[in-house]
JSON list of C-alpha atoms in Angstrom, two decimals:
[
{"chain": "I", "resi": 283, "resn": "MET", "atom": "CA", "xyz": [18.76, 17.88, -2.13]},
{"chain": "I", "resi": 284, "resn": "CYS", "atom": "CA", "xyz": [16.41, 15.01, -2.97]},
{"chain": "I", "resi": 285, "resn": "TYR", "atom": "CA", "xyz": [16.25, 12.45, -0.18]},
{"chain": "I", "resi": 286, "resn": "SER", "atom": "CA", "xyz": [12.51, 11.63, -0.16]},
{"chain": "I", "resi": 287, "resn": "ASN", "atom": "CA", "xyz": [10.67, 10.40, -3.23]},
{"chain": "I", "resi": 288, "resn": "SER", "atom": "CA", "xyz": [7.54, 8.63, -4.46]},
{"chain": "I", "resi": 289, "resn": "SER", "atom": "CA", "xyz": [6.61, 6.18, -7.19]},
{"chain": "I", "resi": 290, "resn": "THR", "atom": "CA", "xyz": [2.93, 5.37, -7.68]},
{"chain": "I", "resi": 291, "resn": "SER", "atom": "CA", "xyz": [2.82, 4.75, -11.43]},
{"chain": "I", "resi": 292, "resn": "THR", "atom": "CA", "xyz": [1.94, 1.38, -12.93]},
{"chain": "I", "resi": 293, "resn": "ASN", "atom": "CA", "xyz": [4.44, -0.67, -14.91]},
{"chain": "I", "resi": 294, "resn": "VAL", "atom": "CA", "xyz": [2.27, -0.25, -17.99]},
{"chain": "I", "resi": 295, "resn": "SER", "atom": "CA", "xyz": [2.25, 3.55, -17.75]},
{"chain": "I", "resi": 296, "resn": "LEU", "atom": "CA", "xyz": [6.05, 3.64, -17.36]},
{"chain": "I", "resi": 297, "resn": "SER", "atom": "CA", "xyz": [6.48, 1.20, -20.23]},
{"chain": "I", "resi": 298, "resn": "GLN", "atom": "CA", "xyz": [4.36, 3.38, -22.51]},
{"chain": "I", "resi": 299, "resn": "LYS", "atom": "CA", "xyz": [6.05, 6.64, -21.51]},
{"chain": "I", "resi": 300, "resn": "TYR", "atom": "CA", "xyz": [9.63, 5.44, -21.92]},
{"chain": "I", "resi": 301, "resn": "GLY", "atom": "CA", "xyz": [9.17, 2.80, -24.63]},
{"chain": "I", "resi": 302, "resn": "LYS", "atom": "CA", "xyz": [10.54, -0.01, -22.46]},
{"chain": "I", "resi": 303, "resn": "SER", "atom": "CA", "xyz": [9.43, -3.60, -21.92]},
{"chain": "I", "resi": 304, "resn": "ILE", "atom": "CA", "xyz": [8.24, -4.87, -18.56]},
{"chain": "I", "resi": 305, "resn": "PRO", "atom": "CA", "xyz": [10.37, -7.70, -17.19]},
{"chain": "I", "resi": 306, "resn": "PRO", "atom": "CA", "xyz": [8.66, -10.56, -15.34]},
{"chain": "I", "resi": 307, "resn": "ASP", "atom": "CA", "xyz": [7.79, -9.94, -11.69]},
{"chain": "I", "resi": 308, "resn": "LEU", "atom": "CA", "xyz": [8.67, -6.23, -11.73]},
{"chain": "I", "resi": 309, "resn": "ASN", "atom": "CA", "xyz": [7.14, -4.91, -8.52]},
{"chain": "I", "resi": 310, "resn": "GLU", "atom": "CA", "xyz": [4.71, -2.02, -9.01]},
{"chain": "I", "resi": 311, "resn": "SER", "atom": "CA", "xyz": [3.41, -1.65, -5.45]},
{"chain": "I", "resi": 312, "resn": "PRO", "atom": "CA", "xyz": [2.76, 2.08, -4.96]},
{"chain": "I", "resi": 313, "resn": "VAL", "atom": "CA", "xyz": [5.38, 3.98, -2.98]},
{"chain": "I", "resi": 314, "resn": "TYR", "atom": "CA", "xyz": [3.80, 7.14, -1.57]},
{"chain": "I", "resi": 315, "resn": "PHE", "atom": "CA", "xyz": [6.88, 8.05, 0.46]},
{"chain": "I", "resi": 316, "resn": "ALA", "atom": "CA", "xyz": [10.36, 6.56, 0.58]},
{"chain": "I", "resi": 317, "resn": "SER", "atom": "CA", "xyz": [13.47, 7.87, 2.29]},
{"chain": "I", "resi": 318, "resn": "GLY", "atom": "CA", "xyz": [16.67, 7.37, 0.35]},
{"chain": "I", "resi": 319, "resn": "PHE", "atom": "CA", "xyz": [18.38, 6.46, 3.61]},
{"chain": "I", "resi": 320, "resn": "THR", "atom": "CA", "xyz": [16.42, 3.18, 3.64]},
{"chain": "I", "resi": 321, "resn": "PHE", "atom": "CA", "xyz": [17.99, 2.35, 0.23]},
{"chain": "I", "resi": 322, "resn": "PRO", "atom": "CA", "xyz": [14.70, 1.37, -1.44]},
{"chain": "I", "resi": 323, "resn": "LEU", "atom": "CA", "xyz": [14.49, -0.51, -4.73]},
{"chain": "I", "resi": 324, "resn": "TRP", "atom": "CA", "xyz": [13.25, 1.67, -7.60]},
{"chain": "I", "resi": 325, "resn": "ARG", "atom": "CA", "xyz": [12.15, 1.22, -11.18]},
{"chain": "I", "resi": 326, "resn": "VAL", "atom": "CA", "xyz": [14.77, 2.87, -13.38]},
{"chain": "I", "resi": 327, "resn": "VAL", "atom": "CA", "xyz": [15.09, 3.60, -17.11]},
{"chain": "I", "resi": 328, "resn": "THR", "atom": "CA", "xyz": [18.41, 2.93, -18.88]},
{"chain": "I", "resi": 329, "resn": "SER", "atom": "CA", "xyz": [19.49, 2.22, -22.45]},
{"chain": "I", "resi": 330, "resn": "ASP", "atom": "CA", "xyz": [18.40, -1.41, -21.89]},
{"chain": "I", "resi": 331, "resn": "LYS", "atom": "CA", "xyz": [15.17, -2.54, -23.56]},
{"chain": "I", "resi": 332, "resn": "ASP", "atom": "CA", "xyz": [13.55, -3.38, -20.21]},
{"chain": "I", "resi": 333, "resn": "LEU", "atom": "CA", "xyz": [12.69, -1.31, -17.17]},
{"chain": "I", "resi": 334, "resn": "ARG", "atom": "CA", "xyz": [15.17, -2.13, -14.42]},
{"chain": "I", "resi": 335, "resn": "LEU", "atom": "CA", "xyz": [15.03, -2.38, -10.64]},
{"chain": "I", "resi": 336, "resn": "MET", "atom": "CA", "xyz": [17.87, -0.70, -8.72]},
{"chain": "I", "resi": 337, "resn": "GLN", "atom": "CA", "xyz": [18.79, 0.34, -5.21]},
{"chain": "I", "resi": 338, "resn": "TRP", "atom": "CA", "xyz": [18.77, 4.05, -4.43]},
{"chain": "I", "resi": 339, "resn": "GLY", "atom": "CA", "xyz": [22.25, 4.98, -3.20]},
{"chain": "I", "resi": 340, "resn": "LEU", "atom": "CA", "xyz": [25.06, 4.34, -5.69]},
{"chain": "I", "resi": 341, "resn": "ILE", "atom": "CA", "xyz": [27.66, 1.74, -4.72]},
{"chain": "I", "resi": 342, "resn": "PRO", "atom": "CA", "xyz": [30.70, 2.22, -7.01]},
{"chain": "I", "resi": 343, "resn": "SER", "atom": "CA", "xyz": [31.93, -0.90, -8.78]},
{"chain": "I", "resi": 344, "resn": "TRP", "atom": "CA", "xyz": [35.37, -0.39, -7.23]},
{"chain": "I", "resi": 345, "resn": "PHE", "atom": "CA", "xyz": [34.07, -0.54, -3.63]},
{"chain": "I", "resi": 346, "resn": "LYS", "atom": "CA", "xyz": [35.72, -3.44, -1.79]},
{"chain": "I", "resi": 347, "resn": "ASP", "atom": "CA", "xyz": [35.72, -3.28, 1.99]},
{"chain": "I", "resi": 348, "resn": "GLY", "atom": "CA", "xyz": [33.24, -2.35, 4.69]},
{"chain": "I", "resi": 349, "resn": "ASP", "atom": "CA", "xyz": [29.51, -1.76, 4.75]},
{"chain": "I", "resi": 350, "resn": "PRO", "atom": "CA", "xyz": [28.25, -0.77, 1.26]},
{"chain": "I", "resi": 351, "resn": "ASN", "atom": "CA", "xyz": [25.36, 1.15, 2.80]},
{"chain": "I", "resi": 352, "resn": "LYS", "atom": "CA", "xyz": [27.82, 3.58, 4.36]},
{"chain": "I", "resi": 353, "resn": "ILE", "atom": "CA", "xyz": [28.94, 4.76, 0.95]},
{"chain": "I", "resi": 354, "resn": "ALA", "atom": "CA", "xyz": [25.39, 4.50, -0.47]},
{"chain": "I", "resi": 355, "resn": "ALA", "atom": "CA", "xyz": [24.19, 6.95, 2.20]},
{"chain": "I", "resi": 356, "resn": "LYS", "atom": "CA", "xyz": [26.62, 9.51, 0.77]},
{"chain": "I", "resi": 357, "resn": "THR", "atom": "CA", "xyz": [25.67, 8.95, -2.89]},
{"chain": "I", "resi": 358, "resn": "LEU", "atom": "CA", "xyz": [21.88, 9.35, -2.85]},
{"chain": "I", "resi": 359, "resn": "ASN", "atom": "CA", "xyz": [22.45, 12.61, -4.77]},
{"chain": "I", "resi": 360, "resn": "ALA", "atom": "CA", "xyz": [25.22, 13.88, -7.02]},
{"chain": "I", "resi": 361, "resn": "LYS", "atom": "CA", "xyz": [25.73, 17.55, -7.87]},
{"chain": "I", "resi": 362, "resn": "ILE", "atom": "CA", "xyz": [25.68, 17.96, -11.63]},
{"chain": "I", "resi": 363, "resn": "GLU", "atom": "CA", "xyz": [28.34, 20.69, -11.38]},
{"chain": "I", "resi": 364, "resn": "THR", "atom": "CA", "xyz": [30.91, 18.26, -9.94]},
{"chain": "I", "resi": 365, "resn": "VAL", "atom": "CA", "xyz": [29.66, 14.82, -10.98]},
{"chain": "I", "resi": 366, "resn": "THR", "atom": "CA", "xyz": [32.56, 14.30, -13.41]},
{"chain": "I", "resi": 367, "resn": "GLU", "atom": "CA", "xyz": [35.10, 15.05, -10.66]},
{"chain": "I", "resi": 368, "resn": "LYS", "atom": "CA", "xyz": [33.97, 12.81, -7.80]},
{"chain": "I", "resi": 369, "resn": "ALA", "atom": "CA", "xyz": [35.50, 9.34, -7.56]},
{"chain": "I", "resi": 370, "resn": "SER", "atom": "CA", "xyz": [32.16, 7.66, -6.80]},
{"chain": "I", "resi": 371, "resn": "PHE", "atom": "CA", "xyz": [30.49, 9.08, -9.91]},
{"chain": "I", "resi": 372, "resn": "ARG", "atom": "CA", "xyz": [32.93, 9.95, -12.67]},
{"chain": "I", "resi": 373, "resn": "SER", "atom": "CA", "xyz": [33.21, 6.46, -14.18]},
{"chain": "I", "resi": 374, "resn": "SER", "atom": "CA", "xyz": [29.41, 6.29, -14.56]},
{"chain": "I", "resi": 375, "resn": "VAL", "atom": "CA", "xyz": [28.74, 9.67, -16.20]},
{"chain": "I", "resi": 376, "resn": "GLY", "atom": "CA", "xyz": [28.14, 9.27, -19.92]},
{"chain": "I", "resi": 377, "resn": "ARG", "atom": "CA", "xyz": [28.45, 5.49, -19.77]},
{"chain": "I", "resi": 378, "resn": "ARG", "atom": "CA", "xyz": [25.71, 4.60, -17.29]},
{"chain": "I", "resi": 379, "resn": "ASN", "atom": "CA", "xyz": [23.22, 7.45, -17.36]},
{"chain": "I", "resi": 380, "resn": "CYS", "atom": "CA", "xyz": [19.67, 6.68, -16.31]},
{"chain": "I", "resi": 381, "resn": "VAL", "atom": "CA", "xyz": [16.27, 8.21, -15.56]},
{"chain": "I", "resi": 382, "resn": "ILE", "atom": "CA", "xyz": [14.49, 7.78, -12.25]},
{"chain": "I", "resi": 383, "resn": "PRO", "atom": "CA", "xyz": [10.69, 8.04, -12.64]},
{"chain": "I", "resi": 384, "resn": "SER", "atom": "CA", "xyz": [9.16, 10.00, -9.77]},
{"chain": "I", "resi": 385, "resn": "SER", "atom": "CA", "xyz": [5.52, 10.70, -8.99]},
{"chain": "I", "resi": 386, "resn": "GLY", "atom": "CA", "xyz": [6.72, 13.57, -6.83]},
{"chain": "I", "resi": 387, "resn": "PHE", "atom": "CA", "xyz": [9.28, 14.36, -4.15]},
{"chain": "I", "resi": 388, "resn": "PHE", "atom": "CA", "xyz": [9.29, 15.95, -0.73]},
{"chain": "I", "resi": 389, "resn": "GLU", "atom": "CA", "xyz": [11.25, 18.97, 0.49]},
{"chain": "I", "resi": 390, "resn": "TRP", "atom": "CA", "xyz": [11.37, 21.11, 3.62]},
{"chain": "I", "resi": 391, "resn": "GLN", "atom": "CA", "xyz": [11.03, 24.87, 3.84]},
{"chain": "I", "resi": 392, "resn": "THR", "atom": "CA", "xyz": [12.75, 26.75, 6.67]},
{"chain": "I", "resi": 393, "resn": "GLN", "atom": "CA", "xyz": [10.48, 29.24, 8.43]},
{"chain": "I", "resi": 394, "resn": "GLY", "atom": "CA", "xyz": [12.52, 30.64, 11.30]},
{"chain": "I", "resi": 395, "resn": "LYS", "atom": "CA", "xyz": [12.94, 27.74, 13.69]},
{"chain": "I", "resi": 396, "resn": "LEU", "atom": "CA", "xyz": [10.29, 25.69, 11.92]},
{"chain": "I", "resi": 397, "resn": "LYS", "atom": "CA", "xyz": [10.64, 23.15, 9.12]},
{"chain": "I", "resi": 398, "resn": "VAL", "atom": "CA", "xyz": [7.57, 22.94, 6.89]},
{"chain": "I", "resi": 399, "resn": "PRO", "atom": "CA", "xyz": [7.20, 19.99, 4.47]},
{"chain": "I", "resi": 400, "resn": "TYR", "atom": "CA", "xyz": [6.01, 20.26, 0.87]},
{"chain": "I", "resi": 401, "resn": "PHE", "atom": "CA", "xyz": [5.22, 17.72, -1.82]},
{"chain": "I", "resi": 402, "resn": "LEU", "atom": "CA", "xyz": [6.39, 18.68, -5.33]},
{"chain": "I", "resi": 403, "resn": "LYS", "atom": "CA", "xyz": [4.53, 17.04, -8.19]},
{"chain": "I", "resi": 404, "resn": "PRO", "atom": "CA", "xyz": [4.27, 17.48, -11.97]},
{"chain": "I", "resi": 405, "resn": "ALA", "atom": "CA", "xyz": [1.82, 20.10, -13.19]},
{"chain": "I", "resi": 406, "resn": "ASN", "atom": "CA", "xyz": [1.40, 18.73, -16.74]},
{"chain": "I", "resi": 407, "resn": "ASP", "atom": "CA", "xyz": [2.36, 15.06, -16.56]},
{"chain": "I", "resi": 408, "resn": "PHE", "atom": "CA", "xyz": [1.87, 12.06, -14.30]},
{"chain": "I", "resi": 409, "resn": "ILE", "atom": "CA", "xyz": [5.57, 11.75, -13.55]},
{"chain": "I", "resi": 410, "resn": "PHE", "atom": "CA", "xyz": [8.90, 13.56, -13.24]},
{"chain": "I", "resi": 411, "resn": "SER", "atom": "CA", "xyz": [11.90, 12.15, -15.12]},
{"chain": "I", "resi": 412, "resn": "MET", "atom": "CA", "xyz": [14.87, 12.65, -12.81]},
{"chain": "I", "resi": 413, "resn": "ALA", "atom": "CA", "xyz": [18.36, 12.48, -14.32]},
{"chain": "I", "resi": 414, "resn": "GLY", "atom": "CA", "xyz": [20.58, 9.91, -12.65]},
{"chain": "I", "resi": 415, "resn": "ILE", "atom": "CA", "xyz": [23.64, 7.74, -12.99]},
{"chain": "I", "resi": 416, "resn": "TYR", "atom": "CA", "xyz": [24.11, 4.14, -11.95]},
{"chain": "I", "resi": 417, "resn": "ASP", "atom": "CA", "xyz": [26.74, 1.51, -11.34]},
{"chain": "I", "resi": 418, "resn": "GLU", "atom": "CA", "xyz": [26.88, -2.22, -10.69]},
{"chain": "I", "resi": 419, "resn": "TRP", "atom": "CA", "xyz": [28.69, -3.62, -7.67]},
{"chain": "I", "resi": 420, "resn": "VAL", "atom": "CA", "xyz": [29.48, -7.28, -6.99]},
{"chain": "I", "resi": 421, "resn": "ASP", "atom": "CA", "xyz": [28.98, -8.48, -3.44]},
{"chain": "I", "resi": 422, "resn": "ARG", "atom": "CA", "xyz": [32.02, -10.72, -2.98]},
{"chain": "I", "resi": 423, "resn": "SER", "atom": "CA", "xyz": [30.41, -12.68, -0.17]},
{"chain": "I", "resi": 424, "resn": "THR", "atom": "CA", "xyz": [27.47, -13.81, -2.29]},
{"chain": "I", "resi": 425, "resn": "GLY", "atom": "CA", "xyz": [28.44, -13.08, -5.90]},
{"chain": "I", "resi": 426, "resn": "GLU", "atom": "CA", "xyz": [25.26, -11.01, -6.28]},
{"chain": "I", "resi": 427, "resn": "ILE", "atom": "CA", "xyz": [25.38, -8.08, -8.72]},
{"chain": "I", "resi": 428, "resn": "ILE", "atom": "CA", "xyz": [23.73, -5.03, -7.14]},
{"chain": "I", "resi": 429, "resn": "PRO", "atom": "CA", "xyz": [22.77, -2.17, -9.49]},
{"chain": "I", "resi": 430, "resn": "SER", "atom": "CA", "xyz": [22.35, 1.17, -7.73]},
{"chain": "I", "resi": 431, "resn": "PHE", "atom": "CA", "xyz": [21.78, 4.79, -8.69]},
{"chain": "I", "resi": 432, "resn": "SER", "atom": "CA", "xyz": [22.23, 8.41, -7.65]},
{"chain": "I", "resi": 433, "resn": "ILE", "atom": "CA", "xyz": [19.90, 11.31, -8.47]},
{"chain": "I", "resi": 434, "resn": "LEU", "atom": "CA", "xyz": [21.55, 14.38, -9.98]},
{"chain": "I", "resi": 435, "resn": "THR", "atom": "CA", "xyz": [20.81, 17.79, -8.51]},
{"chain": "I", "resi": 436, "resn": "CYS", "atom": "CA", "xyz": [21.20, 21.35, -9.80]},
{"chain": "I", "resi": 437, "resn": "PRO", "atom": "CA", "xyz": [20.56, 24.91, -8.55]},
{"chain": "I", "resi": 438, "resn": "ALA", "atom": "CA", "xyz": [16.91, 25.55, -7.68]},
{"chain": "I", "resi": 439, "resn": "ASN", "atom": "CA", "xyz": [14.37, 27.24, -9.93]},
{"chain": "I", "resi": 440, "resn": "ASP", "atom": "CA", "xyz": [12.22, 30.08, -8.55]},
{"chain": "I", "resi": 441, "resn": "LEU", "atom": "CA", "xyz": [9.71, 27.74, -6.92]},
{"chain": "I", "resi": 442, "resn": "MET", "atom": "CA", "xyz": [12.32, 25.54, -5.32]},
{"chain": "I", "resi": 443, "resn": "GLU", "atom": "CA", "xyz": [14.28, 28.56, -4.10]},
{"chain": "I", "resi": 444, "resn": "GLU", "atom": "CA", "xyz": [11.18, 29.50, -2.11]},
{"chain": "I", "resi": 445, "resn": "ILE", "atom": "CA", "xyz": [10.63, 26.01, -0.74]},
{"chain": "I", "resi": 446, "resn": "HIS", "atom": "CA", "xyz": [14.13, 24.57, -0.36]},
{"chain": "I", "resi": 447, "resn": "ASN", "atom": "CA", "xyz": [15.26, 27.95, 0.87]},
{"chain": "I", "resi": 448, "resn": "SER", "atom": "CA", "xyz": [18.23, 26.74, 2.91]},
{"chain": "I", "resi": 449, "resn": "LYS", "atom": "CA", "xyz": [20.31, 24.89, 0.30]},
{"chain": "I", "resi": 450, "resn": "LYS", "atom": "CA", "xyz": [18.39, 26.01, -2.81]},
{"chain": "I", "resi": 451, "resn": "ARG", "atom": "CA", "xyz": [18.88, 22.78, -4.76]},
{"chain": "I", "resi": 452, "resn": "MET", "atom": "CA", "xyz": [16.54, 20.51, -6.71]},
{"chain": "I", "resi": 453, "resn": "PRO", "atom": "CA", "xyz": [16.68, 17.31, -8.79]},
{"chain": "I", "resi": 454, "resn": "VAL", "atom": "CA", "xyz": [17.66, 17.60, -12.43]},
{"chain": "I", "resi": 455, "resn": "LEU", "atom": "CA", "xyz": [14.28, 17.09, -14.14]},
{"chain": "I", "resi": 456, "resn": "LEU", "atom": "CA", "xyz": [14.16, 16.18, -17.83]},
{"chain": "I", "resi": 457, "resn": "ASN", "atom": "CA", "xyz": [11.60, 17.05, -20.49]},
{"chain": "I", "resi": 458, "resn": "GLY", "atom": "CA", "xyz": [10.80, 15.61, -23.91]},
{"chain": "I", "resi": 459, "resn": "ASN", "atom": "CA", "xyz": [13.82, 14.64, -25.99]},
{"chain": "I", "resi": 460, "resn": "GLN", "atom": "CA", "xyz": [16.14, 15.49, -23.07]},
{"chain": "I", "resi": 461, "resn": "ILE", "atom": "CA", "xyz": [15.24, 12.07, -21.66]},
{"chain": "I", "resi": 462, "resn": "GLU", "atom": "CA", "xyz": [16.73, 10.04, -24.50]},
{"chain": "I", "resi": 463, "resn": "THR", "atom": "CA", "xyz": [19.63, 12.47, -24.91]},
{"chain": "I", "resi": 464, "resn": "TRP", "atom": "CA", "xyz": [20.56, 12.03, -21.26]},
{"chain": "I", "resi": 465, "resn": "ILE", "atom": "CA", "xyz": [20.23, 8.23, -21.33]},
{"chain": "I", "resi": 466, "resn": "GLN", "atom": "CA", "xyz": [22.49, 7.94, -24.38]},
{"chain": "I", "resi": 467, "resn": "GLY", "atom": "CA", "xyz": [25.11, 10.03, -22.59]},
{"chain": "I", "resi": 468, "resn": "ASP", "atom": "CA", "xyz": [26.56, 11.84, -25.59]},
{"chain": "I", "resi": 469, "resn": "ILE", "atom": "CA", "xyz": [26.38, 15.28, -24.01]},
{"chain": "I", "resi": 470, "resn": "ASP", "atom": "CA", "xyz": [28.13, 17.38, -21.38]},
{"chain": "I", "resi": 471, "resn": "PRO", "atom": "CA", "xyz": [26.26, 17.06, -18.03]},
{"chain": "I", "resi": 472, "resn": "LEU", "atom": "CA", "xyz": [26.56, 20.82, -17.57]},
{"chain": "I", "resi": 473, "resn": "SER", "atom": "CA", "xyz": [24.13, 21.20, -20.48]},
{"chain": "I", "resi": 474, "resn": "PHE", "atom": "CA", "xyz": [21.44, 20.13, -18.02]},
{"chain": "I", "resi": 475, "resn": "ILE", "atom": "CA", "xyz": [22.33, 22.60, -15.29]},
{"chain": "I", "resi": 476, "resn": "HIS", "atom": "CA", "xyz": [19.44, 24.95, -16.16]},
{"chain": "I", "resi": 477, "resn": "PRO", "atom": "CA", "xyz": [16.60, 24.08, -13.80]},
{"chain": "I", "resi": 478, "resn": "PHE", "atom": "CA", "xyz": [13.19, 22.72, -14.78]},
{"chain": "I", "resi": 479, "resn": "PRO", "atom": "CA", "xyz": [10.56, 25.48, -15.24]},
{"chain": "I", "resi": 480, "resn": "SER", "atom": "CA", "xyz": [8.62, 26.40, -12.11]},
{"chain": "I", "resi": 481, "resn": "ASP", "atom": "CA", "xyz": [5.30, 26.50, -13.98]},
{"chain": "I", "resi": 482, "resn": "GLN", "atom": "CA", "xyz": [5.64, 22.80, -14.75]},
{"chain": "I", "resi": 483, "resn": "MET", "atom": "CA", "xyz": [5.64, 21.95, -11.03]},
{"chain": "I", "resi": 484, "resn": "ASN", "atom": "CA", "xyz": [3.02, 22.14, -8.30]},
{"chain": "I", "resi": 485, "resn": "ALA", "atom": "CA", "xyz": [3.88, 22.41, -4.61]},
{"chain": "I", "resi": 486, "resn": "VAL", "atom": "CA", "xyz": [1.48, 21.52, -1.82]},
{"chain": "I", "resi": 487, "resn": "ARG", "atom": "CA", "xyz": [2.04, 21.74, 1.90]},
{"chain": "I", "resi": 488, "resn": "VAL", "atom": "CA", "xyz": [1.70, 18.33, 3.57]},
{"chain": "I", "resi": 489, "resn": "LYS", "atom": "CA", "xyz": [1.30, 17.06, 7.11]},
{"chain": "I", "resi": 490, "resn": "LYS", "atom": "CA", "xyz": [4.52, 16.84, 9.12]},
{"chain": "I", "resi": 491, "resn": "SER", "atom": "CA", "xyz": [3.11, 14.32, 11.58]},
{"chain": "I", "resi": 492, "resn": "ILE", "atom": "CA", "xyz": [2.58, 11.77, 8.80]},
{"chain": "I", "resi": 493, "resn": "LEU", "atom": "CA", "xyz": [6.01, 12.34, 7.28]},
{"chain": "I", "resi": 494, "resn": "LEU", "atom": "CA", "xyz": [7.69, 11.84, 10.64]},
{"chain": "I", "resi": 495, "resn": "SER", "atom": "CA", "xyz": [5.56, 8.88, 11.69]},
{"chain": "I", "resi": 496, "resn": "LEU", "atom": "CA", "xyz": [6.72, 5.27, 11.82]},
{"chain": "I", "resi": 497, "resn": "TYR", "atom": "CA", "xyz": [4.60, 4.48, 8.75]},
{"chain": "I", "resi": 498, "resn": "PRO", "atom": "CA", "xyz": [4.69, 7.41, 6.32]},
{"chain": "I", "resi": 499, "resn": "ASN", "atom": "CA", "xyz": [4.17, 5.29, 3.20]},
{"chain": "I", "resi": 500, "resn": "VAL", "atom": "CA", "xyz": [0.43, 6.00, 2.96]},
{"chain": "I", "resi": 501, "resn": "PRO", "atom": "CA", "xyz": [-1.60, 8.02, 0.41]},
{"chain": "I", "resi": 502, "resn": "GLU", "atom": "CA", "xyz": [-2.33, 10.70, 3.02]},
{"chain": "I", "resi": 503, "resn": "VAL", "atom": "CA", "xyz": [1.36, 11.70, 3.09]},
{"chain": "I", "resi": 504, "resn": "GLN", "atom": "CA", "xyz": [0.85, 13.49, -0.24]},
{"chain": "I", "resi": 505, "resn": "GLU", "atom": "CA", "xyz": [-2.41, 15.22, 0.63]},
{"chain": "I", "resi": 506, "resn": "GLU", "atom": "CA", "xyz": [-2.51, 19.01, 0.70]},
{"chain": "I", "resi": 507, "resn": "ILE", "atom": "CA", "xyz": [-3.32, 20.67, 4.02]},
{"chain": "I", "resi": 508, "resn": "SER", "atom": "CA", "xyz": [-4.24, 24.19, 5.05]},
{"chain": "I", "resi": 509, "resn": "ASP", "atom": "CA", "xyz": [-1.99, 26.27, 7.28]},
{"chain": "I", "resi": 510, "resn": "LEU", "atom": "CA", "xyz": [-3.08, 27.55, 10.69]},
{"chain": "I", "resi": 511, "resn": "ASN", "atom": "CA", "xyz": [-4.76, 30.59, 9.11]},
{"chain": "I", "resi": 512, "resn": "GLY", "atom": "CA", "xyz": [-6.80, 28.48, 6.75]},
{"chain": "I", "resi": 513, "resn": "ILE", "atom": "CA", "xyz": [-4.74, 29.38, 3.69]},
{"chain": "I", "resi": 514, "resn": "GLN", "atom": "CA", "xyz": [-4.13, 26.52, 1.31]},
{"chain": "I", "resi": 515, "resn": "GLY", "atom": "CA", "xyz": [-0.57, 25.23, 1.20]},
{"chain": "I", "resi": 516, "resn": "SER", "atom": "CA", "xyz": [-0.04, 25.28, -2.56]},
{"chain": "I", "resi": 517, "resn": "LEU", "atom": "CA", "xyz": [2.45, 27.69, -4.12]},
{"chain": "I", "resi": 518, "resn": "PHE", "atom": "CA", "xyz": [2.49, 29.23, -7.60]}
]
């Protein structure tokens, strides 16, 4: 699944790629590493004319009682195979589709008793376009409208099967005209179940001590390292 992400692109580069305007005061501070379980704010692309800022972790509009973060922690990802069936997601699919720009994401490979971290980044572009859905929830105590999103996942491609070799899942990554088709929502989600080509992704092994540190949001978290035998960590 996709629980760790990055966003280091400028507002201008995102505006040019997706044909969206930049709203005033849209934060573009680089995010080298973010855990979804901290519910970070993210720049998101919808059918609106402007780039939008949303919380990662979808809070359904019908949610009423309790801590919204408890449901958001369960909706960081949505399986594309069942997204139309789940109560938290089905009202958003087709009506509130979105794209989550990602400079790359992190995943763990199981090697016996060890967990080895990798950073997955685009091979031919500066960004991945992750398929997502969003909703808008009203906080009754404050009246604030909180937009939030979930990242869709699908079965892994060959590269991700080797890296995410326990669950064998990956984000739904969009190419070319798939981006606008997904945003408009006039298509069966299962049409996007075929995974993104492995040769359009690069994987580099990264340092576990940085990922697990108190302050992982630093450029070094994405840097490739060599394994103990001096072999570079990149795959494919």
